[in-house]
Amino acid sequence: MRRHPRTLLGGAVALLAAMACTVPAGPAAAADAPYDVLVFSKTAGFRHDAIPVGIQTIRDLGATNTFTVTATEDANHFTTGNLSRYEAVIFLNTTGDVLNDTQQSAFQSYIGSGGGFVGVHSAADTEYNWPFYGNLVGAYFASHPAIQQANIKVEDRAHAATAHAPQTWTRTDEWYNFRTNPRAGARVLATLDESSYSGGSMGADHPHAWCKTYSGGRAFYTGGGHTQASYAEPAFRAHLLGGIRYAAGRTKADCRPESGYAALYNGSTTGWSQAGPGGFTNSDATLSSYGGLGLLWYSARQFTNYSLKLDWRMLGDDNSGVFIGFPPSNDPNSAMTNGYEVQIDATDAPDRTTGSIYAVKAPDTAARDAALNPPGEWNTFELLVEGERLQVFLNGAKINEFTNTDPARSLAGHIGIQNHGTGDDVSFRNIRLRELGGPTPTPGTGPIVGIGGKCLDLRNGSSADGTQVQIWSCSGAASQQWTVTPGSTIRALGKCLDISGSSTANGAKVQLWTCHGGANQNWQAQSDGSVRNPQSGKCLDVSGNSSADGAVVHLWSCHGGANQKWTLP
């Protein structure tokens, strides 16, 4: 964008002197093209004393990371023309209603034109009556306990905001509980471990930081940043910088919602075998290649229809790849001959470059180049296999599609990662897989029968959002006719089986609700007869182990009891 002079508002505060010796977050692996951010810190409610320190921190980050900062509390900056000057707008500990209708409209247009949003801490305590903002920020503040130390569980160690962090990140701050769980609409980067502190109210799935694309723009939110001391922490400064870079489009990430994946590797190599010379070191839940030509392959089982996601990083002009669809073998050449390789090497020939089906089909290089992070930064692949069709996504963007027609090969089989040779240094993290159940899952329609031979039923035959799900004597009524799509939704009367409020708590209400594709409407049948919600890891359960007509169905920890056994159509 065009460069503009900046007037920086506000002065340094006393704490900044104490921060002078703090090591700032390091620069990106490659210098970003210069950009501009607007820091907005207007408050119409509680005012955080960390705001001046936060502003100065963002200025400091900008000075060493090629972006300039305008800081303001004047909402008149929110005009279409003025906002177009910025790649990202940061709501830094804002509270209450801070924009009027005209200013809201300008900001909404800015996001719709591809702008970026960063929300820090009480940005979630802002604009409760503006639905667009609520969807953009991801969740609204509900409550918080006293400031204390807690453990943050980092789920996504590829995003620039969290790639530097350990799997368990321990720090002190004010920890927000949120009114809803944002997971259905965002990629959760980190959650809070409620067992590590007092006052959490969201249970086992307590998101703390997340990213998303929304209405044409990009959004990042972190619950951290209440205390002045936060902004002196190198790790928190790096967290903030990564979120700013993502929102400004200077680093790419897969911020699509994600649920239902099982870890194949997240620190443990159980189930994996090395074929051929060389191998991978295993440290900090990261596999780093050495020597070769070899292959680390998941020998525990084969896969047919699935979504495979994994994070990878090159240090320079390196070479590796992800192999799929090969039979079991301790010879790495077997994978090359009988399977297919999705290549990692951005400088090779078009049909042998990053995102290609090696020596078979080149990627859409323009889409690949737009999605690719440079050496030194993490990237995320999704390999989506449906029958003999393979789609390749890089940082959430589709870059290749291929259909196998070779009768001697198949996309079904084992998966593996390559250690190409000495000097080809590629690392991998968070290898996870979600099975799809079939190339085109066929829905079944009919009654769902549970304990006592009773049917899953909608109370009073209602199709209204929020209708309680129960069991009742089977009658063949429309309110007992369910359409089950394997690994996906369970529907009746045109709506979906839903967990109220995306709750993961035992006893959470199971209800009928308009289908929206959220994780709280995803159900997977298990081999033991239970029906599980992957987001919570809990089961469809009849309260009190009752078989009486009208017994309520809710969410509960899976235990294999008769009240969690279901016969699906």
Coordinates of C-alpha atoms in Angstrom, one line a residue:
M1 CA 0.0 0.0 0.0
R2 CA 1.0 3.6 -0.4
R3 CA 3.2 4.9 2.4
H4 CA 1.9 7.7 4.6
P5 CA 3.5 9.7 7.4
R6 CA 2.5 8.7 10.9
T7 CA 1.7 10.8 14.0
L8 CA 2.3 8.5 17.0
L9 CA 0.0 9.3 20.0
G10 CA 0.7 8.8 23.7
G11 CA 3.9 8.9 25.8
A12 CA 6.0 6.3 27.5
V13 CA 5.1 5.2 31.0
A14 CA 7.3 4.4 33.9
L15 CA 7.3 0.6 33.2
L16 CA 8.9 1.2 29.8
A17 CA 12.2 1.9 31.6
A18 CA 12.1 -1.5 33.2
M19 CA 11.4 -3.0 29.8
A20 CA 14.5 -1.5 28.1
C21 CA 16.6 -4.5 28.7
T22 CA 13.9 -6.9 27.4
V23 CA 14.8 -8.8 24.3
P24 CA 12.1 -8.1 21.7
A25 CA 10.5 -10.8 19.6
G26 CA 12.9 -11.6 16.8
P27 CA 12.3 -10.6 13.2
A28 CA 10.7 -12.9 10.7
A29 CA 12.8 -15.4 8.9
A30 CA 12.7 -13.1 5.9
A31 CA 12.0 -9.4 6.1
D32 CA 8.4 -8.6 5.4
A33 CA 7.4 -6.0 2.8
P34 CA 6.7 -2.8 4.8
Y35 CA 3.2 -2.3 6.0
D36 CA 1.0 -0.1 8.3
V37 CA -1.1 -0.9 11.3
L38 CA -3.6 1.1 13.3
V39 CA -3.7 0.6 17.1
F40 CA -7.1 1.5 18.5
S41 CA -7.5 1.6 22.3
K42 CA -10.7 3.5 23.0
T43 CA -12.6 2.4 26.1
A44 CA -16.2 2.9 27.1
G45 CA -16.0 0.6 30.1
F46 CA -13.1 -0.8 32.2
R47 CA -9.8 0.8 31.3
H48 CA -6.7 -1.3 31.4
D49 CA -3.5 0.3 32.7
A50 CA -1.5 -1.8 30.3
I51 CA -2.7 0.1 27.3
P52 CA 0.2 2.6 27.1
V53 CA 2.7 -0.2 27.5
G54 CA 0.9 -2.3 24.9
I55 CA 1.1 0.6 22.4
Q56 CA 4.8 1.1 23.0
T57 CA 5.4 -2.6 22.6
I58 CA 3.7 -2.6 19.2
R59 CA 5.7 0.4 18.2
D60 CA 8.9 -1.4 19.2
L61 CA 7.8 -4.5 17.3
G62 CA 7.1 -2.4 14.2
A63 CA 10.5 -0.7 14.4
T64 CA 12.3 -4.0 14.1
N65 CA 9.8 -5.8 11.8
T66 CA 9.1 -3.4 8.9
F67 CA 5.7 -2.0 10.0
T68 CA 4.7 1.5 11.1
V69 CA 2.2 2.3 13.8
T70 CA -0.6 4.8 14.2
A71 CA -2.1 4.7 17.7
T72 CA -5.4 6.4 18.4
E73 CA -8.4 6.5 20.6
D74 CA -10.3 8.7 18.2
A75 CA -13.0 6.6 16.5
N76 CA -13.2 9.2 13.7
H77 CA -10.2 7.4 12.2
F78 CA -12.8 4.7 11.2
T79 CA -13.6 6.0 7.7
T80 CA -13.4 4.0 4.5
G81 CA -10.6 6.1 3.1
N82 CA -8.5 6.2 6.2
L83 CA -8.8 2.5 7.0
S84 CA -7.7 1.6 3.5
R85 CA -4.2 2.8 4.5
Y86 CA -3.7 0.0 6.9
E87 CA -3.0 -3.7 6.5
A88 CA -4.2 -4.5 10.0
V89 CA -6.2 -2.8 12.7
I90 CA -5.5 -3.8 16.3
F91 CA -8.2 -3.5 19.0
L92 CA -5.9 -3.2 22.0
N93 CA -7.9 -3.7 25.3
T94 CA -10.9 -1.8 24.0
T95 CA -14.1 -2.1 26.0
G96 CA -17.7 -1.3 25.5
D97 CA -19.4 0.5 22.5
V98 CA -16.5 2.3 20.8
L99 CA -17.8 2.9 17.2
N100 CA -21.0 4.5 16.0
D101 CA -23.1 3.0 13.1
T102 CA -21.2 4.9 10.4
Q103 CA -17.8 3.9 11.8
Q104 CA -19.0 0.3 12.1
S105 CA -20.0 0.3 8.5
A106 CA -16.6 1.6 7.4
F107 CA -14.8 -1.1 9.5
Q108 CA -17.0 -3.8 8.1
S109 CA -16.2 -2.6 4.5
Y110 CA -12.5 -2.6 5.4
I111 CA -12.6 -6.3 6.5
G112 CA -14.7 -7.2 3.5
S113 CA -12.0 -5.7 1.3
G114 CA -9.4 -8.0 2.8
G115 CA -8.3 -6.1 5.8
G116 CA -6.8 -7.6 9.0
F117 CA -8.0 -7.5 12.6
V118 CA -6.1 -8.2 15.8
G119 CA -8.0 -8.4 19.1
V120 CA -6.0 -8.3 22.3
H121 CA -7.6 -9.4 25.6
S122 CA -10.6 -7.1 26.3
A123 CA -11.2 -6.7 22.5
A124 CA -13.6 -9.5 23.4
D125 CA -15.3 -7.2 25.9
T126 CA -16.3 -4.8 23.1
E127 CA -19.3 -4.1 20.9
Y128 CA -21.7 -6.7 22.3
N129 CA -24.6 -5.4 20.2
W130 CA -22.8 -5.6 16.9
P131 CA -23.1 -9.2 15.4
F132 CA -20.5 -8.6 12.7
Y133 CA -17.9 -7.7 15.4
G134 CA -18.9 -10.7 17.5
N135 CA -18.3 -13.0 14.6
L136 CA -15.1 -11.3 13.7
V137 CA -13.5 -11.5 17.2
G138 CA -14.9 -15.0 17.6
A139 CA -16.3 -15.0 21.2
Y140 CA -17.4 -12.5 23.8
F141 CA -16.0 -12.2 27.3
A142 CA -18.0 -13.8 30.1
S143 CA -15.9 -13.6 33.3
H144 CA -12.4 -13.9 34.8
P145 CA -10.8 -15.1 38.0
A146 CA -7.9 -13.3 39.8
I147 CA -4.6 -12.8 38.0
Q148 CA -2.6 -16.0 38.4
Q149 CA -0.2 -18.4 36.7
A150 CA -1.7 -20.9 34.3
N151 CA -0.6 -23.4 31.7
I152 CA -1.5 -22.7 28.1
K153 CA -1.7 -25.8 25.8
V154 CA -0.5 -24.9 22.4
E155 CA -2.5 -26.8 19.7
D156 CA -1.1 -25.2 16.6
R157 CA 2.7 -24.8 16.5
A158 CA 2.8 -23.8 12.8
H159 CA 1.0 -20.4 13.1
A160 CA 3.5 -17.5 13.5
A161 CA 1.8 -16.5 16.7
T162 CA 2.5 -19.9 18.4
A163 CA 5.2 -21.6 16.5
H164 CA 7.8 -20.3 19.0
A165 CA 5.9 -21.6 22.0
P166 CA 6.4 -24.9 23.8
Q167 CA 3.5 -27.4 23.9
T168 CA 2.8 -26.2 27.5
W169 CA 3.4 -22.5 27.8
T170 CA 3.3 -21.3 31.4
R171 CA 2.7 -17.6 32.2
T172 CA 0.8 -15.2 34.4
D173 CA -2.1 -13.1 33.2
E174 CA -5.9 -12.6 33.6
W175 CA -7.6 -15.6 32.1
Y176 CA -10.9 -15.0 30.3
N177 CA -13.9 -17.3 30.2
F178 CA -15.9 -16.7 27.1
R179 CA -19.7 -16.8 26.5
T180 CA -19.3 -19.3 23.6
N181 CA -16.7 -21.6 22.3
P182 CA -15.2 -20.2 19.1
R183 CA -13.9 -23.5 17.8
A184 CA -16.7 -24.0 15.3
G185 CA -15.7 -20.9 13.4
A186 CA -12.0 -20.5 14.0
R187 CA -8.7 -22.4 14.2
V188 CA -7.9 -22.6 17.9
L189 CA -4.2 -22.0 18.4
A190 CA -4.0 -22.5 22.1
T191 CA -6.3 -23.5 25.0
L192 CA -6.1 -23.0 28.8
D193 CA -5.5 -26.0 31.1
E194 CA -8.2 -25.3 33.7
S195 CA -6.6 -27.8 36.1
S196 CA -3.5 -25.5 36.3
Y197 CA -5.4 -22.5 37.8
S198 CA -8.6 -21.6 39.7
G199 CA -11.6 -20.0 38.1
G200 CA -11.9 -21.5 34.7
S201 CA -15.5 -22.3 33.6
M202 CA -15.3 -23.7 30.1
G203 CA -14.1 -27.2 30.8
A204 CA -11.7 -29.4 28.9
D205 CA -11.9 -27.2 25.7
H206 CA -11.1 -23.6 26.8
P207 CA -9.8 -21.7 23.8
H208 CA -7.4 -18.8 24.6
A209 CA -6.1 -17.8 21.2
W210 CA -7.4 -18.4 17.7
C211 CA -7.4 -17.2 14.1
K212 CA -9.9 -17.2 11.3
T213 CA -10.9 -15.8 7.9
Y214 CA -14.1 -13.9 8.0
S215 CA -16.1 -11.9 5.4
G216 CA -13.0 -11.5 3.1
G217 CA -10.5 -10.6 5.8
R218 CA -8.3 -12.2 8.4
A219 CA -8.7 -12.1 12.2
F220 CA -6.5 -13.1 15.1
Y221 CA -7.4 -12.9 18.8
T222 CA -5.4 -13.6 22.0
G223 CA -6.9 -13.6 25.5
G224 CA -3.5 -12.5 26.9
G225 CA -2.4 -9.0 27.5
H226 CA -4.2 -7.8 30.6
T227 CA -1.1 -7.0 32.7
Q228 CA 1.7 -4.5 32.0
A229 CA 4.2 -7.3 32.7
S230 CA 2.8 -9.3 29.8
Y231 CA 4.4 -6.9 27.3
A232 CA 7.8 -7.4 28.7
E233 CA 7.7 -11.2 28.0
P234 CA 9.7 -12.1 24.9
A235 CA 7.4 -15.1 24.2
F236 CA 4.2 -12.9 24.5
R237 CA 5.8 -10.2 22.3
A238 CA 6.5 -12.9 19.7
H239 CA 2.9 -14.2 20.1
L240 CA 1.6 -10.7 19.4
L241 CA 3.9 -10.1 16.5
G242 CA 2.9 -13.4 14.8
G243 CA -0.8 -12.4 15.1
I244 CA -0.1 -9.0 13.6
R245 CA 1.8 -10.5 10.7
Y246 CA -1.0 -13.0 10.0
A247 CA -3.7 -10.3 10.1
A248 CA -1.6 -8.1 7.8
G249 CA -1.1 -10.9 5.3
R250 CA 2.6 -11.1 5.8
T251 CA 2.5 -14.8 6.9
K252 CA 0.1 -17.4 5.8
A253 CA -1.7 -20.0 8.0
D254 CA -4.5 -22.6 7.7
C255 CA -7.1 -20.9 9.9
R256 CA -10.0 -23.0 8.9
P257 CA -11.9 -24.6 11.8
E258 CA -10.5 -28.0 12.6
S259 CA -12.0 -30.9 14.6
G260 CA -12.1 -34.7 14.6
Y261 CA -8.4 -35.2 13.9
A262 CA -6.4 -37.9 15.7
A263 CA -2.7 -37.4 16.3
L264 CA -0.3 -39.8 14.4
Y265 CA 2.7 -37.8 15.6
N266 CA 2.8 -35.1 18.3
G267 CA 5.9 -36.1 20.1
S268 CA 5.6 -39.9 20.2
T269 CA 6.8 -42.0 17.3
T270 CA 4.8 -45.1 18.4
G271 CA 3.5 -46.7 15.3
W272 CA 6.2 -45.3 13.0
S273 CA 9.1 -47.2 11.3
Q274 CA 12.2 -46.0 9.5
A275 CA 12.9 -47.4 6.0
G276 CA 16.3 -46.8 4.5
P277 CA 19.3 -44.8 5.7
G278 CA 19.3 -41.7 7.8
G279 CA 16.2 -40.7 9.8
F280 CA 14.7 -38.0 12.0
T281 CA 15.6 -36.6 15.3
N282 CA 12.7 -36.2 17.7
S283 CA 12.8 -33.2 20.0
D284 CA 10.2 -30.7 21.2
A285 CA 7.5 -32.6 19.4
T286 CA 9.4 -31.9 16.2
L287 CA 10.8 -34.4 13.7
S288 CA 13.9 -33.1 11.9
S289 CA 15.4 -35.0 9.0
Y290 CA 19.0 -36.1 8.6
G291 CA 20.8 -38.3 6.0
G292 CA 18.9 -40.4 3.5
L293 CA 17.5 -41.4 1.1
G294 CA 15.0 -42.7 3.6
L295 CA 11.4 -42.7 4.7
L296 CA 9.7 -42.5 8.2
W297 CA 6.4 -44.3 7.6
Y298 CA 3.3 -44.9 9.7
S299 CA 3.4 -48.7 9.8
A300 CA 0.6 -49.2 12.3
R301 CA -2.1 -49.2 9.7
Q302 CA -3.2 -48.1 6.2
F303 CA -5.8 -45.5 5.3
T304 CA -8.3 -45.2 2.5
N305 CA -10.4 -42.0 2.7
Y306 CA -9.0 -39.4 4.9
S307 CA -7.8 -35.8 5.5
L308 CA -4.1 -35.8 6.5
K309 CA -2.7 -32.6 7.9
L310 CA 0.9 -31.9 8.9
D311 CA 3.1 -28.9 9.5
W312 CA 6.5 -28.6 7.9
R313 CA 9.4 -26.2 7.7
M314 CA 12.5 -25.9 5.4
L315 CA 15.6 -24.0 6.5
G316 CA 16.8 -23.1 3.0
D317 CA 16.7 -24.7 -0.4
D318 CA 15.8 -28.2 0.9
N319 CA 14.0 -31.3 -0.3
S320 CA 11.5 -33.6 1.2
G321 CA 8.0 -34.9 0.6
V322 CA 4.9 -36.6 1.9
F323 CA 4.2 -40.1 0.6
I324 CA 0.8 -41.7 0.4
G325 CA -0.9 -44.8 -1.0
F326 CA 2.0 -47.3 -0.7
P327 CA 2.0 -50.9 0.6
P328 CA 4.0 -51.9 3.7
S329 CA 7.8 -52.2 3.0
N330 CA 11.1 -51.4 4.6
D331 CA 12.4 -50.3 1.2
P332 CA 11.9 -46.5 0.7
N333 CA 11.9 -47.1 -3.0
S334 CA 8.7 -49.0 -2.7
A335 CA 6.9 -45.9 -1.6
M336 CA 8.2 -44.0 -4.7
T337 CA 7.3 -46.8 -7.1
N338 CA 3.9 -47.8 -5.7
G339 CA 2.7 -44.6 -4.0
Y340 CA 2.6 -40.9 -4.7
E341 CA 4.7 -38.1 -3.3
V342 CA 3.5 -34.6 -2.6
Q343 CA 6.7 -32.7 -3.0
I344 CA 8.4 -30.2 -0.7
D345 CA 11.0 -28.2 -2.7
A346 CA 10.0 -24.8 -3.9
T347 CA 12.9 -24.4 -6.3
D348 CA 12.6 -27.6 -8.4
A349 CA 10.9 -28.0 -11.8
P350 CA 7.2 -27.3 -12.0
D351 CA 6.1 -31.0 -11.7
R352 CA 8.7 -31.5 -8.9
T353 CA 8.1 -28.4 -6.8
T354 CA 6.3 -27.8 -3.5
G355 CA 2.7 -29.0 -3.9
S356 CA 3.3 -31.1 -7.0
I357 CA 2.4 -34.7 -7.3
Y358 CA 6.0 -35.6 -7.9
A359 CA 6.8 -36.1 -11.6
V360 CA 3.0 -36.5 -12.3
K361 CA 1.2 -33.1 -11.9
A362 CA 2.4 -29.6 -11.2
P363 CA 0.5 -27.5 -8.7
D364 CA -1.2 -24.2 -9.5
T365 CA 2.0 -22.3 -9.0
A366 CA 0.4 -18.9 -8.7
A367 CA -1.9 -20.2 -5.9
R368 CA 1.1 -22.1 -4.4
D369 CA 3.3 -19.0 -4.4
A370 CA 0.5 -16.9 -2.8
A371 CA 0.1 -19.4 0.0
L372 CA 3.7 -20.4 0.7
N373 CA 5.7 -19.2 3.6
P374 CA 9.4 -18.8 3.0
P375 CA 12.2 -20.9 4.4
G376 CA 12.5 -20.6 8.2
E377 CA 8.7 -20.4 8.7
W378 CA 6.2 -23.2 9.1
N379 CA 3.7 -24.3 6.5
T380 CA 0.7 -26.6 6.8
F381 CA -0.3 -29.2 4.2
E382 CA -3.7 -30.9 4.0
L383 CA -3.8 -34.0 1.7
L384 CA -7.5 -34.8 1.2
V385 CA -7.9 -38.3 -0.2
E386 CA -11.4 -39.4 -1.3
G387 CA -11.2 -42.7 -3.2
E388 CA -8.7 -42.1 -6.0
R389 CA -9.0 -38.3 -5.9
L390 CA -6.4 -36.2 -4.1
Q391 CA -6.6 -32.6 -3.3
V392 CA -3.6 -30.7 -1.9
F393 CA -4.1 -27.6 0.4
L394 CA -1.2 -25.3 1.5
N395 CA -1.9 -23.1 4.5
G396 CA -5.6 -23.5 3.8
A397 CA -5.5 -22.7 0.0
K398 CA -6.1 -25.4 -2.6
I399 CA -3.1 -25.7 -4.9
N400 CA -3.4 -29.1 -6.6
E401 CA -5.9 -31.8 -7.5
F402 CA -5.2 -35.2 -9.0
T403 CA -7.1 -38.3 -9.8
N404 CA -5.2 -41.6 -10.0
T405 CA -6.0 -43.7 -13.1
D406 CA -3.0 -46.0 -12.9
P407 CA -4.4 -49.5 -12.1
A408 CA -1.0 -50.5 -10.6
R409 CA -1.2 -47.7 -8.0
S410 CA -3.8 -46.5 -5.5
L411 CA -4.1 -43.5 -3.1
A412 CA -5.1 -46.0 -0.4
G413 CA -2.3 -47.4 1.7
H414 CA 0.4 -46.2 4.2
I415 CA 1.7 -42.6 4.7
G416 CA 5.2 -41.4 5.3
I417 CA 7.6 -38.5 5.3
Q418 CA 10.9 -38.4 3.5
N419 CA 14.4 -37.7 4.7
H420 CA 15.9 -36.9 1.4
G421 CA 19.7 -36.7 2.1
T422 CA 22.4 -34.8 3.9
G423 CA 21.9 -31.1 3.7
D424 CA 18.2 -31.4 3.0
D425 CA 16.9 -30.2 6.4
V426 CA 13.1 -30.4 6.7
S427 CA 11.2 -30.6 10.0
F428 CA 7.7 -31.8 10.7
R429 CA 5.2 -31.2 13.5
N430 CA 1.6 -32.2 14.5
I431 CA 0.9 -35.0 12.0
R432 CA -2.8 -35.7 12.4
L433 CA -5.5 -37.5 10.4
R434 CA -9.3 -37.6 10.2
E435 CA -10.9 -40.6 8.5
L436 CA -13.8 -39.8 6.2
G437 CA -15.5 -43.2 6.2
G438 CA -15.7 -43.5 2.4
P439 CA -15.3 -41.7 -0.9
T440 CA -19.0 -40.7 -0.9
P441 CA -20.5 -41.5 2.5
T442 CA -24.1 -42.7 2.0
P443 CA -26.5 -41.3 4.5
G444 CA -28.9 -43.7 6.2
T445 CA -32.4 -42.7 7.2
G446 CA -34.7 -44.2 9.9
P447 CA -35.0 -44.5 13.6
I448 CA -32.1 -44.4 16.0
V449 CA -32.7 -47.0 18.7
G450 CA -31.2 -46.9 22.2
I451 CA -31.6 -48.2 25.7
G452 CA -34.8 -50.2 26.3
G453 CA -35.5 -50.3 22.6
K454 CA -36.6 -46.7 22.7
C455 CA -36.2 -44.3 19.8
L456 CA -34.3 -41.0 19.7
D457 CA -37.1 -38.4 19.6
L458 CA -37.9 -34.7 19.4
R459 CA -39.9 -33.5 22.3
N460 CA -43.5 -32.7 21.2
G461 CA -42.5 -33.4 17.6
S462 CA -41.2 -29.8 17.4
S463 CA -38.7 -28.6 14.7
A464 CA -37.9 -25.3 16.6
D465 CA -34.3 -24.5 17.4
G466 CA -33.6 -25.6 20.9
T467 CA -36.0 -28.5 21.0
Q468 CA -34.9 -31.0 23.6
V469 CA -33.8 -34.5 22.3
Q470 CA -35.2 -37.4 24.3
I471 CA -36.0 -41.1 24.0
W472 CA -39.6 -42.3 23.5
S473 CA -41.4 -45.5 22.5
C474 CA -40.8 -46.0 18.8
S475 CA -43.8 -44.9 16.7
G476 CA -42.5 -44.2 13.2
A477 CA -43.3 -40.5 13.6
A478 CA -41.3 -37.9 11.6
S479 CA -39.8 -36.7 14.8
Q480 CA -38.1 -40.1 15.1
Q481 CA -36.8 -40.3 11.5
W482 CA -33.1 -39.4 11.4
T483 CA -30.7 -39.0 8.5
V484 CA -27.2 -40.1 9.5
T485 CA -24.2 -39.0 7.4
P486 CA -21.2 -41.1 8.4
G487 CA -18.6 -39.0 10.3
S488 CA -20.7 -35.9 9.9
T489 CA -24.3 -34.8 10.9
I490 CA -27.4 -36.4 12.3
R491 CA -30.5 -34.7 11.0
A492 CA -34.3 -34.7 11.6
L493 CA -37.0 -32.4 10.3
G494 CA -34.4 -30.5 8.2
K495 CA -32.2 -29.6 11.2
C496 CA -29.2 -31.0 13.0
L497 CA -28.5 -32.8 16.3
D498 CA -26.6 -30.1 18.2
I499 CA -24.8 -29.5 21.5
S500 CA -26.1 -26.4 23.1
G501 CA -23.6 -23.5 23.1
S502 CA -20.8 -25.8 21.8
S503 CA -20.4 -27.0 25.4
T504 CA -18.0 -29.8 26.2
A505 CA -19.3 -30.2 29.8
N506 CA -21.0 -33.4 31.1
G507 CA -24.7 -32.9 31.0
A508 CA -24.7 -30.4 28.1
K509 CA -28.0 -30.2 26.4
V510 CA -28.4 -32.1 23.2
Q511 CA -31.0 -30.3 21.0
L512 CA -32.3 -29.7 17.5
W513 CA -30.8 -26.7 15.8
T514 CA -30.4 -25.1 12.3
C515 CA -27.5 -26.8 10.6
H516 CA -24.3 -24.6 10.4
G517 CA -21.4 -27.1 10.0
G518 CA -20.0 -26.4 13.4
A519 CA -18.0 -28.9 15.4
N520 CA -20.9 -29.2 17.9
Q521 CA -23.0 -30.7 15.2
N522 CA -20.4 -33.4 14.2
W523 CA -21.1 -37.0 15.3
Q524 CA -19.1 -40.1 14.7
A525 CA -20.4 -43.7 15.2
Q526 CA -17.9 -45.8 17.1
S527 CA -17.3 -49.6 16.9
D528 CA -18.7 -50.2 20.4
G529 CA -22.1 -48.7 19.4
S530 CA -21.6 -45.3 20.9
V531 CA -22.0 -42.0 19.1
R532 CA -19.2 -39.5 19.8
N533 CA -18.8 -35.8 19.3
P534 CA -15.1 -35.4 18.3
Q535 CA -14.9 -31.8 19.6
S536 CA -15.6 -32.8 23.2
G537 CA -14.6 -36.4 23.0
K538 CA -17.8 -37.3 24.7
C539 CA -20.8 -39.4 23.9
L540 CA -24.5 -39.2 23.2
D541 CA -26.0 -40.4 26.5
V542 CA -29.4 -41.0 28.1
S543 CA -29.6 -39.2 31.4
G544 CA -29.7 -41.4 34.5
N545 CA -29.4 -44.7 32.5
S546 CA -33.2 -44.4 32.2
S547 CA -35.3 -46.1 29.5
A548 CA -38.5 -44.2 30.5
D549 CA -40.4 -42.2 27.8
G550 CA -39.2 -38.6 28.0
A551 CA -35.7 -39.4 29.4
V552 CA -33.4 -36.6 28.4
V553 CA -30.5 -37.2 26.0
H554 CA -27.4 -35.1 26.8
L555 CA -23.6 -35.2 26.4
W556 CA -21.5 -37.3 28.8
S557 CA -18.1 -38.8 29.2
C558 CA -17.9 -42.1 27.2
H559 CA -18.1 -45.2 29.5
G560 CA -19.6 -47.9 27.3
G561 CA -22.8 -48.3 29.2
A562 CA -26.2 -49.3 27.8
N563 CA -27.4 -45.8 27.8
Q564 CA -24.7 -44.9 25.3
K565 CA -25.4 -47.7 22.9
W566 CA -27.3 -46.8 19.7
T567 CA -28.4 -48.7 16.6
L568 CA -28.2 -46.3 13.6
P569 CA -30.2 -46.6 10.3

